[in-house]
Amino acid sequence: HGPDLGWPEASSLADALIDTVSHLLVDLAAADANPPQALHGHFMFTEQVARDVHPRLTDWWLDEVAAGKVFANALVDPPAATGLPGVTARRDPRDPEAFLLTGTKQYSTGTLLADWTLVAAHDDAGAMQPLVVEVTGPGVEARDDWDGIGQRGTASGTTVYTDAPAPAWRRVDLERPAAAPGYPFLWLILAATQAGIAQRALDDFTEILRRRSRSYQHAASASPAHDPVLQHQLGAAAAQVRALRSV
């Protein structure tokens, strides 16, 4: 059982131990690089919302996180060549304080694994309306169809919305200065993920060298594990990984 990194007790990720968080993410990525990538939006936007000036949204979001709920994002429109429309937000005729979202998003990292997702939609006037939508709610279809290189376990597939409801108060202002603190955590998570991948490569390198029994005629040692040339390569790799973790 790891340390409690939830909210609102910590009130923001910055109040938790950043060193602890980053090392946990590196260790997680060393075991499986998919979860940190799938969760990067959760950490990033939670940090942003925790610093926002809209108490209703902030209190609700942090209560959801404290209850174990996960947030993701669906911000990327399909390329024009696909002919698929982006997501539009029109006022709900039954509730003027709510929107109905319709359209398609691609590269919706983490959405299939999340409870809530932040959708970048545009209203009739062309203004962006970044709204939080319940993933299992009406009018939402999250598809496990990601077929790009890598990230197969990050649930980065397509999300289709058909009159999916979202109250206006669940709008995350991505254009305010408050958005800025979220981005350093995004880079931290991506860097920690890469460091974890490097750690896993080093671990595999070490294990292969430890188990290898076959050497070559002009080797300095009968055992590859004791060969100074291979040890030098292993040491250089270990130093790079340690430097990554130290950053």
Coordinates of N, CA, C and O in Angstrom, one line a residue, residues 73-80 82-89 100-108 111 117-122 139-143 145 156-164:
N73 N -8.7 12.8 -20.6 CA -9.0 13.9 -21.5 C -9.3 13.4 -22.9 O -8.7 12.4 -23.3
A74 N -10.1 14.2 -23.6 CA -10.4 13.9 -25.0 C -10.3 15.3 -25.7 O -11.3 16.0 -25.9
L75 N -9.1 15.7 -26.1 CA -8.9 17.0 -26.6 C -8.6 17.1 -28.1 O -8.6 18.2 -28.7
V76 N -8.3 16.0 -28.7 CA -7.7 16.0 -30.1 C -8.8 15.7 -31.1 O -9.5 14.6 -31.0
D77 N -9.0 16.6 -32.0 CA -10.0 16.3 -33.1 C -9.4 15.4 -34.2 O -8.2 15.4 -34.4
P78 N -10.3 14.7 -34.8 CA -9.8 13.8 -35.9 C -9.1 14.7 -37.0 O -9.6 15.8 -37.3
P79 N -8.1 14.2 -37.7 CA -7.6 14.9 -38.9 C -8.7 15.2 -39.9 O -9.6 14.4 -40.1
A80 N -8.5 16.3 -40.6 CA -9.5 16.7 -41.6 C -9.7 15.6 -42.7 O -10.8 15.4 -43.2
T82 N -9.9 12.5 -42.4 CA -10.8 11.4 -42.0 C -12.3 11.8 -42.3 O -13.1 10.9 -42.4
G83 N -12.6 13.1 -42.4 CA -14.0 13.5 -42.7 C -14.8 13.4 -41.4 O -16.1 13.7 -41.5
L84 N -14.3 13.1 -40.3 CA -15.0 13.0 -39.0 C -15.1 14.4 -38.4 O -14.1 15.1 -38.3
P85 N -16.2 14.7 -37.9 CA -16.4 16.1 -37.2 C -15.8 16.1 -35.9 O -15.7 15.0 -35.2
G86 N -15.3 17.2 -35.4 CA -14.9 17.4 -34.1 C -16.1 17.5 -33.2 O -17.2 17.3 -33.6
V87 N -15.9 17.8 -31.9 CA -17.1 17.9 -31.0 C -17.6 19.3 -30.9 O -16.9 20.2 -30.7
T88 N -18.9 19.4 -31.0 CA -19.6 20.6 -30.9 C -20.4 20.6 -29.6 O -20.8 19.5 -29.1
A89 N -20.6 21.8 -29.0 CA -21.4 21.9 -27.8 C -22.6 22.9 -28.0 O -22.4 24.0 -28.3
L100 N -25.0 20.0 -24.6 CA -25.1 18.6 -25.2 C -23.9 18.5 -26.2 O -23.8 19.4 -27.1
L101 N -23.1 17.5 -26.1 CA -21.9 17.4 -26.9 C -22.1 16.3 -27.9 O -22.6 15.2 -27.6
T102 N -21.7 16.6 -29.2 CA -21.8 15.7 -30.3 C -20.6 15.8 -31.2 O -20.1 16.9 -31.5
G103 N -20.1 14.6 -31.5 CA -18.9 14.6 -32.4 C -17.9 13.5 -32.0 O -18.2 12.6 -31.2
T104 N -16.7 13.6 -32.5 CA -15.7 12.6 -32.3 C -14.4 13.2 -31.9 O -13.9 14.2 -32.3
K105 N -13.7 12.5 -31.0 CA -12.3 12.8 -30.6 C -11.5 11.6 -30.8 O -11.9 10.4 -30.6
Q106 N -10.2 11.8 -31.1 CA -9.2 10.7 -31.2 C -8.1 11.0 -30.2 O -8.0 12.0 -29.7
Y107 N -7.4 9.9 -30.0 CA -6.2 10.0 -29.1 C -6.7 10.4 -27.7 O -6.1 11.3 -27.1
S108 N -7.8 9.8 -27.2 CA -8.4 10.2 -26.0 C -7.7 9.4 -24.8 O -8.3 8.5 -24.2
T111 N -9.2 7.7 -21.4 CA -10.6 7.8 -21.3 C -11.3 6.5 -21.0 O -12.2 6.4 -20.2
T117 N -14.1 12.5 -18.3 CA -13.1 12.9 -19.3 C -13.4 14.4 -19.6 O -14.5 14.8 -19.7
L118 N -12.3 15.1 -19.8 CA -12.4 16.5 -20.2 C -12.4 16.6 -21.7 O -11.4 16.2 -22.4
V119 N -13.5 17.1 -22.3 CA -13.7 17.2 -23.7 C -13.6 18.6 -24.2 O -14.3 19.5 -23.7
A120 N -12.7 18.9 -25.2 CA -12.6 20.2 -25.8 C -13.7 20.3 -26.9 O -13.5 19.7 -28.0
A121 N -14.7 21.0 -26.7 CA -15.8 21.2 -27.6 C -15.9 22.7 -28.0 O -15.3 23.5 -27.4
H122 N -16.6 23.0 -29.1 CA -16.8 24.3 -29.6 C -18.3 24.6 -29.7 O -19.0 23.8 -30.2
G139 N -24.8 8.9 -24.1 CA -24.3 9.5 -25.3 C -22.8 9.5 -25.4 O -22.2 10.2 -26.3
V140 N -22.1 8.6 -24.7 CA -20.7 8.5 -24.7 C -20.3 7.1 -25.1 O -20.7 6.1 -24.5
E141 N -19.5 7.0 -26.1 CA -19.0 5.7 -26.6 C -17.4 5.7 -26.7 O -16.9 6.4 -27.5
A142 N -16.8 5.1 -25.7 CA -15.3 5.0 -25.7 C -14.8 3.7 -26.4 O -15.2 2.6 -25.9
R143 N -14.0 3.9 -27.4 CA -13.6 2.7 -28.2 C -12.1 2.4 -27.9 O -11.3 3.3 -27.9
D145 N -9.7 1.3 -29.8 CA -9.3 1.1 -31.2 C -7.9 1.8 -31.5 O -7.6 2.0 -32.7
S156 N -6.0 5.0 -25.5 CA -5.9 6.2 -26.3 C -6.7 6.2 -27.6 O -6.3 6.8 -28.6
G157 N -7.8 5.5 -27.5 CA -8.6 5.3 -28.7 C -9.6 6.5 -29.0 O -9.5 7.6 -28.5
T158 N -10.6 6.2 -29.8 CA -11.6 7.1 -30.2 C -12.7 7.2 -29.2 O -13.1 6.2 -28.6
T159 N -13.3 8.4 -29.0 CA -14.4 8.6 -28.2 C -15.5 9.4 -29.1 O -15.2 10.4 -29.7
V160 N -16.7 8.8 -29.1 CA -17.8 9.4 -29.9 C -18.9 9.9 -28.9 O -19.3 9.2 -28.0
Y161 N -19.3 11.1 -29.2 CA -20.3 11.7 -28.3 C -21.6 12.0 -29.1 O -21.5 12.5 -30.3
T162 N -22.7 11.7 -28.6 CA -24.0 11.9 -29.2 C -25.0 12.5 -28.2 O -25.5 11.8 -27.4
D163 N -25.0 13.8 -28.2 CA -25.9 14.6 -27.2 C -25.5 14.2 -25.8 O -26.4 14.0 -24.9
A164 N -24.2 14.1 -25.5 CA -23.7 13.7 -24.2 C -23.9 15.0 -23.3 O -23.4 16.1 -23.6

